[in-house]
PDB file of C-alpha atoms in Angstrom:
ATOM      1  CA  UNK A   1      -9.925 -14.924   3.691  1.00  0.00           C
ATOM      2  CA  UNK A   2      -7.793 -15.094   6.827  1.00  0.00           C
ATOM      3  CA  UNK A   3      -9.594 -15.164  10.172  1.00  0.00           C
ATOM      4  CA  UNK A   4      -9.932 -11.619  11.470  1.00  0.00           C
ATOM      5  CA  UNK A   5      -8.669 -10.165   8.205  1.00  0.00           C
ATOM      6  CA  UNK A   6     -10.294  -7.907   5.661  1.00  0.00           C
ATOM      7  CA  UNK A   7      -9.572  -7.823   1.957  1.00  0.00           C
ATOM      8  CA  UNK A   8     -10.118  -4.565   0.119  1.00  0.00           C
ATOM      9  CA  UNK A   9     -11.112  -3.768  -3.445  1.00  0.00           C
ATOM     10  CA  UNK A  10     -10.294  -0.210  -4.463  1.00  0.00           C
ATOM     11  CA  UNK A  11     -11.959   1.587  -7.364  1.00  0.00           C
ATOM     12  CA  UNK A  12     -12.002   4.890  -9.196  1.00  0.00           C
ATOM     13  CA  UNK A  13     -13.906   7.499  -7.160  1.00  0.00           C
ATOM     14  CA  UNK A  14     -17.577   7.024  -7.950  1.00  0.00           C
ATOM     15  CA  UNK A  15     -19.050   6.741  -4.452  1.00  0.00           C
ATOM     16  CA  UNK A  16     -19.537   3.022  -5.071  1.00  0.00           C
ATOM     17  CA  UNK A  17     -18.063   2.348  -1.639  1.00  0.00           C
ATOM     18  CA  UNK A  18     -20.581   4.515   0.230  1.00  0.00           C
ATOM     19  CA  UNK A  19     -23.908   3.311   1.527  1.00  0.00           C
ATOM     20  CA  UNK A  20     -26.794   5.425   0.240  1.00  0.00           C
ATOM     21  CA  UNK A  21     -28.528   5.088   3.595  1.00  0.00           C
ATOM     22  CA  UNK A  22     -25.644   7.021   5.174  1.00  0.00           C
ATOM     23  CA  UNK A  23     -25.979  10.044   2.870  1.00  0.00           C
ATOM     24  CA  UNK A  24     -26.891  13.337   4.516  1.00  0.00           C
ATOM     25  CA  UNK A  25     -27.172  16.927   3.360  1.00  0.00           C
ATOM     26  CA  UNK A  26     -24.862  19.608   4.659  1.00  0.00           C
ATOM     27  CA  UNK A  27     -24.368  23.351   4.395  1.00  0.00           C
ATOM     28  CA  UNK A  28     -26.864  25.646   2.697  1.00  0.00           C
ATOM     29  CA  UNK A  29     -28.362  22.887   0.571  1.00  0.00           C
ATOM     30  CA  UNK A  30     -29.278  20.930   3.672  1.00  0.00           C
ATOM     31  CA  UNK A  31     -30.911  23.939   5.308  1.00  0.00           C
ATOM     32  CA  UNK A  32     -33.126  24.587   2.270  1.00  0.00           C
ATOM     33  CA  UNK A  33     -34.185  21.089   1.372  1.00  0.00           C
ATOM     34  CA  UNK A  34     -34.213  19.540   4.816  1.00  0.00           C
ATOM     35  CA  UNK A  35     -33.559  15.944   5.747  1.00  0.00           C
ATOM     36  CA  UNK A  36     -37.012  14.938   4.507  1.00  0.00           C
ATOM     37  CA  UNK A  37     -35.775  15.444   0.952  1.00  0.00           C
ATOM     38  CA  UNK A  38     -33.000  12.862   1.287  1.00  0.00           C
ATOM     39  CA  UNK A  39     -34.927  10.276  -0.717  1.00  0.00           C
ATOM     40  CA  UNK A  40     -35.232  12.683  -3.629  1.00  0.00           C
ATOM     41  CA  UNK A  41     -31.526  13.476  -3.504  1.00  0.00           C
ATOM     42  CA  UNK A  42     -30.770   9.763  -3.400  1.00  0.00           C
ATOM     43  CA  UNK A  43     -32.712   9.220  -6.603  1.00  0.00           C
ATOM     44  CA  UNK A  44     -31.065  12.176  -8.351  1.00  0.00           C
ATOM     45  CA  UNK A  45     -27.574  10.922  -7.507  1.00  0.00           C
ATOM     46  CA  UNK A  46     -28.186   7.230  -8.104  1.00  0.00           C
ATOM     47  CA  UNK A  47     -26.235   5.856 -11.069  1.00  0.00           C
ATOM     48  CA  UNK A  48     -28.632   3.883 -13.328  1.00  0.00           C
ATOM     49  CA  UNK A  49     -26.026   1.169 -13.882  1.00  0.00           C
ATOM     50  CA  UNK A  50     -24.352   0.450 -10.524  1.00  0.00           C
ATOM     51  CA  UNK A  51     -27.201   2.017  -8.465  1.00  0.00           C
ATOM     52  CA  UNK A  52     -24.769   3.779  -6.131  1.00  0.00           C
ATOM     53  CA  UNK A  53     -24.346   7.479  -5.316  1.00  0.00           C
ATOM     54  CA  UNK A  54     -22.509   9.394  -8.037  1.00  0.00           C
ATOM     55  CA  UNK A  55     -19.689  11.795  -7.236  1.00  0.00           C
ATOM     56  CA  UNK A  56     -18.004  14.269  -9.618  1.00  0.00           C
ATOM     57  CA  UNK A  57     -17.319  13.948 -12.459  1.00  0.00           C
ATOM     58  CA  UNK A  58     -20.923  13.101 -13.391  1.00  0.00           C
ATOM     59  CA  UNK A  59     -21.599  12.666 -17.113  1.00  0.00           C
ATOM     60  CA  UNK A  60     -24.839  12.958 -19.063  1.00  0.00           C
ATOM     61  CA  UNK A  61     -26.128  12.161 -22.539  1.00  0.00           C
ATOM     62  CA  UNK A  62     -27.731  14.813 -24.847  1.00  0.00           C
ATOM     63  CA  UNK A  63     -31.132  13.812 -23.406  1.00  0.00           C
ATOM     64  CA  UNK A  64     -30.020  14.531 -19.832  1.00  0.00           C
ATOM     65  CA  UNK A  65     -29.600  10.961 -18.535  1.00  0.00           C
ATOM     66  CA  UNK A  66     -26.729  10.835 -16.036  1.00  0.00           C
ATOM     67  CA  UNK A  67     -24.134   8.168 -15.257  1.00  0.00           C
ATOM     68  CA  UNK A  68     -21.095   7.839 -12.993  1.00  0.00           C
ATOM     69  CA  UNK A  69     -17.574   8.036 -14.411  1.00  0.00           C
ATOM     70  CA  UNK A  70     -16.810   4.356 -13.717  1.00  0.00           C
ATOM     71  CA  UNK A  71     -19.929   3.044 -15.473  1.00  0.00           C
ATOM     72  CA  UNK A  72     -19.447   5.427 -18.406  1.00  0.00           C
ATOM     73  CA  UNK A  73     -16.456   3.305 -19.374  1.00  0.00           C
ATOM     74  CA  UNK A  74     -18.276   0.052 -18.702  1.00  0.00           C
ATOM     75  CA  UNK A  75     -21.127   0.918 -21.093  1.00  0.00           C
ATOM     76  CA  UNK A  76     -18.603   1.956 -23.766  1.00  0.00           C
ATOM     77  CA  UNK A  77     -19.724   5.590 -23.781  1.00  0.00           C
ATOM     78  CA  UNK A  78     -23.345   4.759 -24.763  1.00  0.00           C
ATOM     79  CA  UNK A  79     -26.283   5.919 -22.640  1.00  0.00           C
ATOM     80  CA  UNK A  80     -27.944   2.814 -21.114  1.00  0.00           C
ATOM     81  CA  UNK A  81     -31.383   4.501 -21.234  1.00  0.00           C
ATOM     82  CA  UNK A  82     -31.678   6.061 -24.687  1.00  0.00           C
ATOM     83  CA  UNK A  83     -28.610   4.617 -26.452  1.00  0.00           C
ATOM     84  CA  UNK A  84     -27.315   8.039 -27.412  1.00  0.00           C
ATOM     85  CA  UNK A  85     -23.551   8.595 -27.393  1.00  0.00           C
ATOM     86  CA  UNK A  86     -22.511  10.034 -24.028  1.00  0.00           C
ATOM     87  CA  UNK A  87     -19.566  12.098 -25.222  1.00  0.00           C
ATOM     88  CA  UNK A  88     -17.974  14.306 -22.571  1.00  0.00           C
ATOM     89  CA  UNK A  89     -20.965  16.335 -21.384  1.00  0.00           C
ATOM     90  CA  UNK A  90     -20.818  17.030 -17.643  1.00  0.00           C
ATOM     91  CA  UNK A  91     -23.878  17.544 -15.461  1.00  0.00           C
ATOM     92  CA  UNK A  92     -22.552  20.499 -13.468  1.00  0.00           C
ATOM     93  CA  UNK A  93     -25.775  21.121 -11.537  1.00  0.00           C
ATOM     94  CA  UNK A  94     -25.847  17.557 -10.192  1.00  0.00           C
ATOM     95  CA  UNK A  95     -22.137  17.749  -9.397  1.00  0.00           C
ATOM     96  CA  UNK A  96     -22.907  20.762  -7.186  1.00  0.00           C
ATOM     97  CA  UNK A  97     -25.537  18.706  -5.359  1.00  0.00           C
ATOM     98  CA  UNK A  98     -23.068  15.834  -4.936  1.00  0.00           C
ATOM     99  CA  UNK A  99     -20.486  18.219  -3.478  1.00  0.00           C
ATOM    100  CA  UNK A 100     -23.009  19.446  -0.912  1.00  0.00           C
ATOM    101  CA  UNK A 101     -23.656  16.070   0.730  1.00  0.00           C
ATOM    102  CA  UNK A 102     -21.768  14.240   3.430  1.00  0.00           C
ATOM    103  CA  UNK A 103     -20.842  10.591   3.165  1.00  0.00           C
ATOM    104  CA  UNK A 104     -18.924   8.229   5.429  1.00  0.00           C
ATOM    105  CA  UNK A 105     -15.318   7.427   4.560  1.00  0.00           C
ATOM    106  CA  UNK A 106     -15.093   4.604   2.009  1.00  0.00           C
ATOM    107  CA  UNK A 107     -13.292   2.563   4.685  1.00  0.00           C
ATOM    108  CA  UNK A 108     -16.175   2.844   7.175  1.00  0.00           C
ATOM    109  CA  UNK A 109     -16.828  -0.899   7.123  1.00  0.00           C
ATOM    110  CA  UNK A 110     -13.251  -1.430   8.328  1.00  0.00           C
ATOM    111  CA  UNK A 111     -13.501   0.904  11.312  1.00  0.00           C
ATOM    112  CA  UNK A 112     -13.362   4.546  10.160  1.00  0.00           C
ATOM    113  CA  UNK A 113     -16.205   6.578  11.705  1.00  0.00           C
ATOM    114  CA  UNK A 114     -15.632   9.881   9.870  1.00  0.00           C
ATOM    115  CA  UNK A 115     -18.463  11.430   7.822  1.00  0.00           C
ATOM    116  CA  UNK A 116     -17.252  14.237   5.575  1.00  0.00           C
ATOM    117  CA  UNK A 117     -18.235  16.534   2.687  1.00  0.00           C
ATOM    118  CA  UNK A 118     -17.006  15.557  -0.761  1.00  0.00           C
ATOM    119  CA  UNK A 119     -13.750  17.544  -0.974  1.00  0.00           C
ATOM    120  CA  UNK A 120     -12.715  16.864   2.626  1.00  0.00           C
ATOM    121  CA  UNK A 121     -13.549  13.192   2.241  1.00  0.00           C
ATOM    122  CA  UNK A 122     -11.343  12.811  -0.824  1.00  0.00           C
ATOM    123  CA  UNK A 123      -8.383  14.313   1.047  1.00  0.00           C
ATOM    124  CA  UNK A 124      -9.122  12.211   4.115  1.00  0.00           C
ATOM    125  CA  UNK A 125      -9.332   8.911   2.224  1.00  0.00           C
ATOM    126  CA  UNK A 126      -5.871   9.326   0.701  1.00  0.00           C
ATOM    127  CA  UNK A 127      -4.399   9.102   4.207  1.00  0.00           C
ATOM    128  CA  UNK A 128      -7.069   7.202   6.114  1.00  0.00           C
ATOM    129  CA  UNK A 129      -5.407   4.839   8.566  1.00  0.00           C
ATOM    130  CA  UNK A 130      -8.099   2.236   7.886  1.00  0.00           C
ATOM    131  CA  UNK A 131      -7.337   1.869   4.181  1.00  0.00           C
ATOM    132  CA  UNK A 132      -5.934  -1.443   3.002  1.00  0.00           C
ATOM    133  CA  UNK A 133      -2.238  -2.221   2.705  1.00  0.00           C
ATOM    134  CA  UNK A 134      -0.646  -3.446  -0.499  1.00  0.00           C
ATOM    135  CA  UNK A 135       1.003  -6.845  -0.402  1.00  0.00           C
ATOM    136  CA  UNK A 136       4.694  -6.168   0.426  1.00  0.00           C
ATOM    137  CA  UNK A 137       5.989  -9.146  -1.553  1.00  0.00           C
ATOM    138  CA  UNK A 138       8.389  -7.735  -4.138  1.00  0.00           C
ATOM    139  CA  UNK A 139       9.150 -10.785  -6.264  1.00  0.00           C
ATOM    140  CA  UNK A 140       6.009 -10.247  -8.380  1.00  0.00           C
ATOM    141  CA  UNK A 141       3.507  -7.440  -8.865  1.00  0.00           C
ATOM    142  CA  UNK A 142       0.945  -8.808  -6.418  1.00  0.00           C
ATOM    143  CA  UNK A 143      -2.413  -6.949  -6.595  1.00  0.00           C
ATOM    144  CA  UNK A 144      -3.705  -8.132  -3.209  1.00  0.00           C
ATOM    145  CA  UNK A 145      -4.617  -5.518  -0.591  1.00  0.00           C
ATOM    146  CA  UNK A 146      -6.111  -5.884   2.866  1.00  0.00           C
ATOM    147  CA  UNK A 147      -5.616  -5.270   6.556  1.00  0.00           C
ATOM    148  CA  UNK A 148      -2.506  -6.536   8.329  1.00  0.00           C
ATOM    149  CA  UNK A 149      -3.913  -9.894   9.570  1.00  0.00           C
ATOM    150  CA  UNK A 150      -5.111 -10.688   6.059  1.00  0.00           C
ATOM    151  CA  UNK A 151      -1.791  -9.657   4.442  1.00  0.00           C
ATOM    152  CA  UNK A 152       0.235 -11.753   6.912  1.00  0.00           C
ATOM    153  CA  UNK A 153      -1.880 -14.830   6.182  1.00  0.00           C
ATOM    154  CA  UNK A 154      -1.689 -14.106   2.439  1.00  0.00           C
ATOM    155  CA  UNK A 155       2.131 -13.900   2.518  1.00  0.00           C
ATOM    156  CA  UNK A 156       2.330 -17.241   4.278  1.00  0.00           C
ATOM    157  CA  UNK A 157      -0.264 -19.081   2.182  1.00  0.00           C
ATOM    158  CA  UNK A 158       0.248 -17.589  -1.286  1.00  0.00           C
ATOM    159  CA  UNK A 159       3.927 -16.555  -1.308  1.00  0.00           C
ATOM    160  CA  UNK A 160       5.309 -19.193   1.089  1.00  0.00           C
ATOM    161  CA  UNK A 161       7.124 -16.483   3.070  1.00  0.00           C
ATOM    162  CA  UNK A 162       9.094 -17.591   6.130  1.00  0.00           C
ATOM    163  CA  UNK A 163       7.616 -16.385   9.429  1.00  0.00           C
ATOM    164  CA  UNK A 164       9.734 -16.022  12.565  1.00  0.00           C
ATOM    165  CA  UNK A 165       9.076 -14.901  16.126  1.00  0.00           C
ATOM    166  CA  UNK A 166      11.637 -12.739  17.860  1.00  0.00           C
ATOM    167  CA  UNK A 167      13.472  -9.426  17.518  1.00  0.00           C
ATOM    168  CA  UNK A 168      16.907 -10.738  16.480  1.00  0.00           C
ATOM    169  CA  UNK A 169      17.892 -12.835  13.490  1.00  0.00           C
ATOM    170  CA  UNK A 170      20.703 -14.385  11.476  1.00  0.00           C
ATOM    171  CA  UNK A 171      20.296 -15.145   7.793  1.00  0.00           C
ATOM    172  CA  UNK A 172      22.655 -16.655   5.268  1.00  0.00           C
ATOM    173  CA  UNK A 173      22.374 -15.775   1.590  1.00  0.00           C
ATOM    174  CA  UNK A 174      24.116 -18.056  -0.901  1.00  0.00           C
ATOM    175  CA  UNK A 175      24.401 -17.674  -4.682  1.00  0.00           C
ATOM    176  CA  UNK A 176      26.567 -20.049  -6.770  1.00  0.00           C
ATOM    177  CA  UNK A 177      27.474 -17.509  -9.477  1.00  0.00           C
ATOM    178  CA  UNK A 178      27.354 -13.942  -8.118  1.00  0.00           C
ATOM    179  CA  UNK A 179      28.696 -12.542 -11.424  1.00  0.00           C
ATOM    180  CA  UNK A 180      25.318 -13.177 -13.023  1.00  0.00           C
ATOM    181  CA  UNK A 181      23.646 -10.532 -10.897  1.00  0.00           C
ATOM    182  CA  UNK A 182      20.330  -9.242 -12.180  1.00  0.00           C
ATOM    183  CA  UNK A 183      17.577  -7.120 -10.715  1.00  0.00           C
ATOM    184  CA  UNK A 184      15.922  -9.682  -8.474  1.00  0.00           C
ATOM    185  CA  UNK A 185      14.355 -10.097  -5.077  1.00  0.00           C
ATOM    186  CA  UNK A 186      15.980 -13.014  -3.352  1.00  0.00           C
ATOM    187  CA  UNK A 187      14.157 -13.261  -0.093  1.00  0.00           C
ATOM    188  CA  UNK A 188      11.403 -11.818   2.078  1.00  0.00           C
ATOM    189  CA  UNK A 189      11.149 -12.880   5.699  1.00  0.00           C
ATOM    190  CA  UNK A 190       8.524 -11.703   8.195  1.00  0.00           C
ATOM    191  CA  UNK A 191       9.352 -11.244  11.876  1.00  0.00           C
ATOM    192  CA  UNK A 192       6.727 -11.065  14.603  1.00  0.00           C
ATOM    193  CA  UNK A 193       7.808  -9.074  17.644  1.00  0.00           C
ATOM    194  CA  UNK A 194       6.452  -6.349  19.935  1.00  0.00           C
ATOM    195  CA  UNK A 195       2.965  -7.237  18.734  1.00  0.00           C
ATOM    196  CA  UNK A 196       3.773  -6.175  15.155  1.00  0.00           C
ATOM    197  CA  UNK A 197       5.216  -7.654  11.972  1.00  0.00           C
ATOM    198  CA  UNK A 198       8.355  -6.581  10.115  1.00  0.00           C
ATOM    199  CA  UNK A 199       9.478  -7.504   6.578  1.00  0.00           C
ATOM    200  CA  UNK A 200      13.170  -8.149   5.938  1.00  0.00           C
ATOM    201  CA  UNK A 201      14.085  -7.721   2.261  1.00  0.00           C
ATOM    202  CA  UNK A 202      17.314  -8.849   0.632  1.00  0.00           C
ATOM    203  CA  UNK A 203      17.946  -8.403  -3.068  1.00  0.00           C
ATOM    204  CA  UNK A 204      20.406  -7.774  -5.870  1.00  0.00           C
ATOM    205  CA  UNK A 205      20.243  -4.937  -8.378  1.00  0.00           C
ATOM    206  CA  UNK A 206      22.411  -2.454 -10.264  1.00  0.00           C
ATOM    207  CA  UNK A 207      23.154   0.932  -8.739  1.00  0.00           C
ATOM    208  CA  UNK A 208      24.013   2.763 -11.921  1.00  0.00           C
ATOM    209  CA  UNK A 209      26.347   0.252 -13.532  1.00  0.00           C
ATOM    210  CA  UNK A 210      27.624  -1.194 -10.256  1.00  0.00           C
ATOM    211  CA  UNK A 211      26.135  -4.514  -9.044  1.00  0.00           C
ATOM    212  CA  UNK A 212      25.102  -4.275  -5.404  1.00  0.00           C
ATOM    213  CA  UNK A 213      23.206  -6.178  -2.727  1.00  0.00           C
ATOM    214  CA  UNK A 214      20.812  -4.481  -0.333  1.00  0.00           C
ATOM    215  CA  UNK A 215      19.016  -5.459   2.867  1.00  0.00           C
ATOM    216  CA  UNK A 216      16.329  -3.350   4.531  1.00  0.00           C
ATOM    217  CA  UNK A 217      13.391  -3.634   6.907  1.00  0.00           C
ATOM    218  CA  UNK A 218       9.782  -2.513   6.442  1.00  0.00           C
ATOM    219  CA  UNK A 219       7.111  -2.186   9.121  1.00  0.00           C
ATOM    220  CA  UNK A 220       3.682  -3.721   8.537  1.00  0.00           C
ATOM    221  CA  UNK A 221       1.657  -0.710   9.610  1.00  0.00           C
ATOM    222  CA  UNK A 222       1.617   3.067   9.303  1.00  0.00           C
ATOM    223  CA  UNK A 223       4.547   5.472   9.462  1.00  0.00           C
ATOM    224  CA  UNK A 224       3.666   6.853  12.895  1.00  0.00           C
ATOM    225  CA  UNK A 225       3.976   3.374  14.411  1.00  0.00           C
ATOM    226  CA  UNK A 226       7.040   2.523  12.308  1.00  0.00           C
ATOM    227  CA  UNK A 227       8.871   5.512  13.813  1.00  0.00           C
ATOM    228  CA  UNK A 228       8.569   3.925  17.257  1.00  0.00           C
ATOM    229  CA  UNK A 229      11.122   1.272  16.254  1.00  0.00           C
ATOM    230  CA  UNK A 230      14.735   1.051  15.147  1.00  0.00           C
ATOM    231  CA  UNK A 231      16.760  -1.778  13.674  1.00  0.00           C
ATOM    232  CA  UNK A 232      20.329  -2.695  12.871  1.00  0.00           C
ATOM    233  CA  UNK A 233      21.826  -4.942  10.192  1.00  0.00           C
ATOM    234  CA  UNK A 234      25.353  -6.325  10.150  1.00  0.00           C
ATOM    235  CA  UNK A 235      27.320  -8.239   7.534  1.00  0.00           C
ATOM    236  CA  UNK A 236      30.935  -9.310   7.632  1.00  0.00           C
ATOM    237  CA  UNK A 237      33.714 -11.781   6.989  1.00  0.00           C
ATOM    238  CA  UNK A 238      37.497 -12.017   7.010  1.00  0.00           C
ATOM    239  CA  UNK A 239      37.442 -10.200  10.360  1.00  0.00           C
ATOM    240  CA  UNK A 240      35.727  -7.150   8.850  1.00  0.00           C
ATOM    241  CA  UNK A 241      32.189  -5.895   9.407  1.00  0.00           C
ATOM    242  CA  UNK A 242      29.690  -3.455   7.963  1.00  0.00           C
ATOM    243  CA  UNK A 243      26.813  -2.197  10.086  1.00  0.00           C
ATOM    244  CA  UNK A 244      23.635  -0.266   9.307  1.00  0.00           C
ATOM    245  CA  UNK A 245      21.197   1.282  11.746  1.00  0.00           C
ATOM    246  CA  UNK A 246      17.922   2.874  10.731  1.00  0.00           C
ATOM    247  CA  UNK A 247      14.173   3.177  11.172  1.00  0.00           C
ATOM    248  CA  UNK A 248      11.929   0.649   9.413  1.00  0.00           C
ATOM    249  CA  UNK A 249       9.866   2.139   6.611  1.00  0.00           C
ATOM    250  CA  UNK A 250       6.131   1.604   6.554  1.00  0.00           C
ATOM    251  CA  UNK A 251       4.786  -0.743   3.885  1.00  0.00           C
ATOM    252  CA  UNK A 252       2.728   2.282   2.814  1.00  0.00           C
ATOM    253  CA  UNK A 253       6.001   3.166   1.050  1.00  0.00           C
ATOM    254  CA  UNK A 254       6.402   0.827  -1.887  1.00  0.00           C
ATOM    255  CA  UNK A 255       9.256  -1.629  -2.036  1.00  0.00           C
ATOM    256  CA  UNK A 256      10.692   0.243  -5.035  1.00  0.00           C
ATOM    257  CA  UNK A 257      10.492   3.583  -3.222  1.00  0.00           C
ATOM    258  CA  UNK A 258      12.498   2.260  -0.281  1.00  0.00           C
ATOM    259  CA  UNK A 259      15.036   0.548  -2.519  1.00  0.00           C
ATOM    260  CA  UNK A 260      15.525   3.561  -4.771  1.00  0.00           C
ATOM    261  CA  UNK A 261      16.020   5.819  -1.744  1.00  0.00           C
ATOM    262  CA  UNK A 262      18.900   3.505  -0.686  1.00  0.00           C
ATOM    263  CA  UNK A 263      17.478   3.404   2.847  1.00  0.00           C
ATOM    264  CA  UNK A 264      19.193   0.230   3.986  1.00  0.00           C
ATOM    265  CA  UNK A 265      22.423  -1.766   4.148  1.00  0.00           C
ATOM    266  CA  UNK A 266      24.143  -1.629   0.734  1.00  0.00           C
ATOM    267  CA  UNK A 267      27.019  -3.956  -0.137  1.00  0.00           C
ATOM    268  CA  UNK A 268      28.918  -3.776  -3.408  1.00  0.00           C
ATOM    269  CA  UNK A 269      29.633  -7.070  -5.132  1.00  0.00           C
ATOM    270  CA  UNK A 270      33.395  -6.795  -4.592  1.00  0.00           C
ATOM    271  CA  UNK A 271      32.947  -6.269  -0.861  1.00  0.00           C
ATOM    272  CA  UNK A 272      30.365  -9.053  -0.681  1.00  0.00           C
ATOM    273  CA  UNK A 273      32.759 -11.482  -2.362  1.00  0.00           C
ATOM    274  CA  UNK A 274      35.537 -10.391  -0.015  1.00  0.00           C
ATOM    275  CA  UNK A 275      33.274 -11.133   2.959  1.00  0.00           C
ATOM    276  CA  UNK A 276      32.369 -14.491   1.384  1.00  0.00           C
ATOM    277  CA  UNK A 277      35.995 -15.660   1.227  1.00  0.00           C
ATOM    278  CA  UNK A 278      37.148 -18.411  -1.101  1.00  0.00           C
ATOM    279  CA  UNK A 279      37.928 -17.798  -4.763  1.00  0.00           C
ATOM    280  CA  UNK A 280      35.070 -15.369  -5.428  1.00  0.00           C
ATOM    281  CA  UNK A 281      32.969 -17.935  -7.312  1.00  0.00           C
ATOM    282  CA  UNK A 282      30.252 -18.207  -4.670  1.00  0.00           C
ATOM    283  CA  UNK A 283      28.446 -15.607  -2.619  1.00  0.00           C
ATOM    284  CA  UNK A 284      28.072 -16.525   1.047  1.00  0.00           C
ATOM    285  CA  UNK A 285      26.763 -13.625   3.091  1.00  0.00           C
ATOM    286  CA  UNK A 286      25.664 -13.843   6.688  1.00  0.00           C
ATOM    287  CA  UNK A 287      23.357 -10.971   7.635  1.00  0.00           C
ATOM    288  CA  UNK A 288      22.421 -10.539  11.280  1.00  0.00           C
ATOM    289  CA  UNK A 289      20.110  -7.970  12.770  1.00  0.00           C
ATOM    290  CA  UNK A 290      18.058  -6.753  15.673  1.00  0.00           C
ATOM    291  CA  UNK A 291      14.816  -4.803  16.097  1.00  0.00           C
ATOM    292  CA  UNK A 292      14.081  -2.720  19.167  1.00  0.00           C
ATOM    293  CA  UNK A 293      11.459  -0.295  20.376  1.00  0.00           C
ATOM    294  CA  UNK A 294      12.442   3.294  21.009  1.00  0.00           C
ATOM    295  CA  UNK A 295      12.021   4.464  24.570  1.00  0.00           C
ATOM    296  CA  UNK A 296       9.385   7.191  24.919  1.00  0.00           C
ATOM    297  CA  UNK A 297      10.887  10.514  25.949  1.00  0.00           C
ATOM    298  CA  UNK A 298       9.070  12.274  28.794  1.00  0.00           C
TER     299      UNK A 298
END
């Protein structure tokens, strides 16, 4: 693990990420049972397999033994206590108890301090700013998630991604036979500037039946921070130029989402070959760009 970084492992909702010691009662249930009954509630909601607090859906066997939804799959639908088939029987009474308790956000160990009831917590966790980021490398389906320091170190160590300091750049993309274009990611470069990291993507794919090249920038952080920046990309040759200006997309948006939305500099193959010069047998594109921070309006 990178120094100062955190790696995350996500799972189906089963409360496995919540510490039992942090459970507390809320609402009418709390007023009736009182905090002194927490230990009893803990035992009622404890999954017999993973020993963590169960959240809906909670399943039970015909004899009333309960199990969380994640472990139900792990035990191949057989009760671990009496070996009866679990089926699809839900323990609705225990689900009501689970919905009446408050638990910390599943990302509490990474800085989130919120403690919420079940329904509110589920909504919160989908957008929690402390949740891990997916690896932005698009050449393979990389399953790694983590905080930004960890992801930056991972890109450098495991994907051999080029890292550069500075807010301006010039890159040259060369392909010997551009007529053999396929859906492919050619390059990912990370830029460190303004105390943040930005991912420059350049790739080839088909837009309908037309072969195109596309360059775009993603921000390594959340959308609110991404909107504080702008960037420009420029490509040209033969005394012609194409220029794109936009806002970097957060890496919360998948690489495919950004590409399919066409939110970047798009160059058709014919134009790219014209910019490259020569006899059209080799692609030679020079892409330059700049990143800047938007001035705050007062």
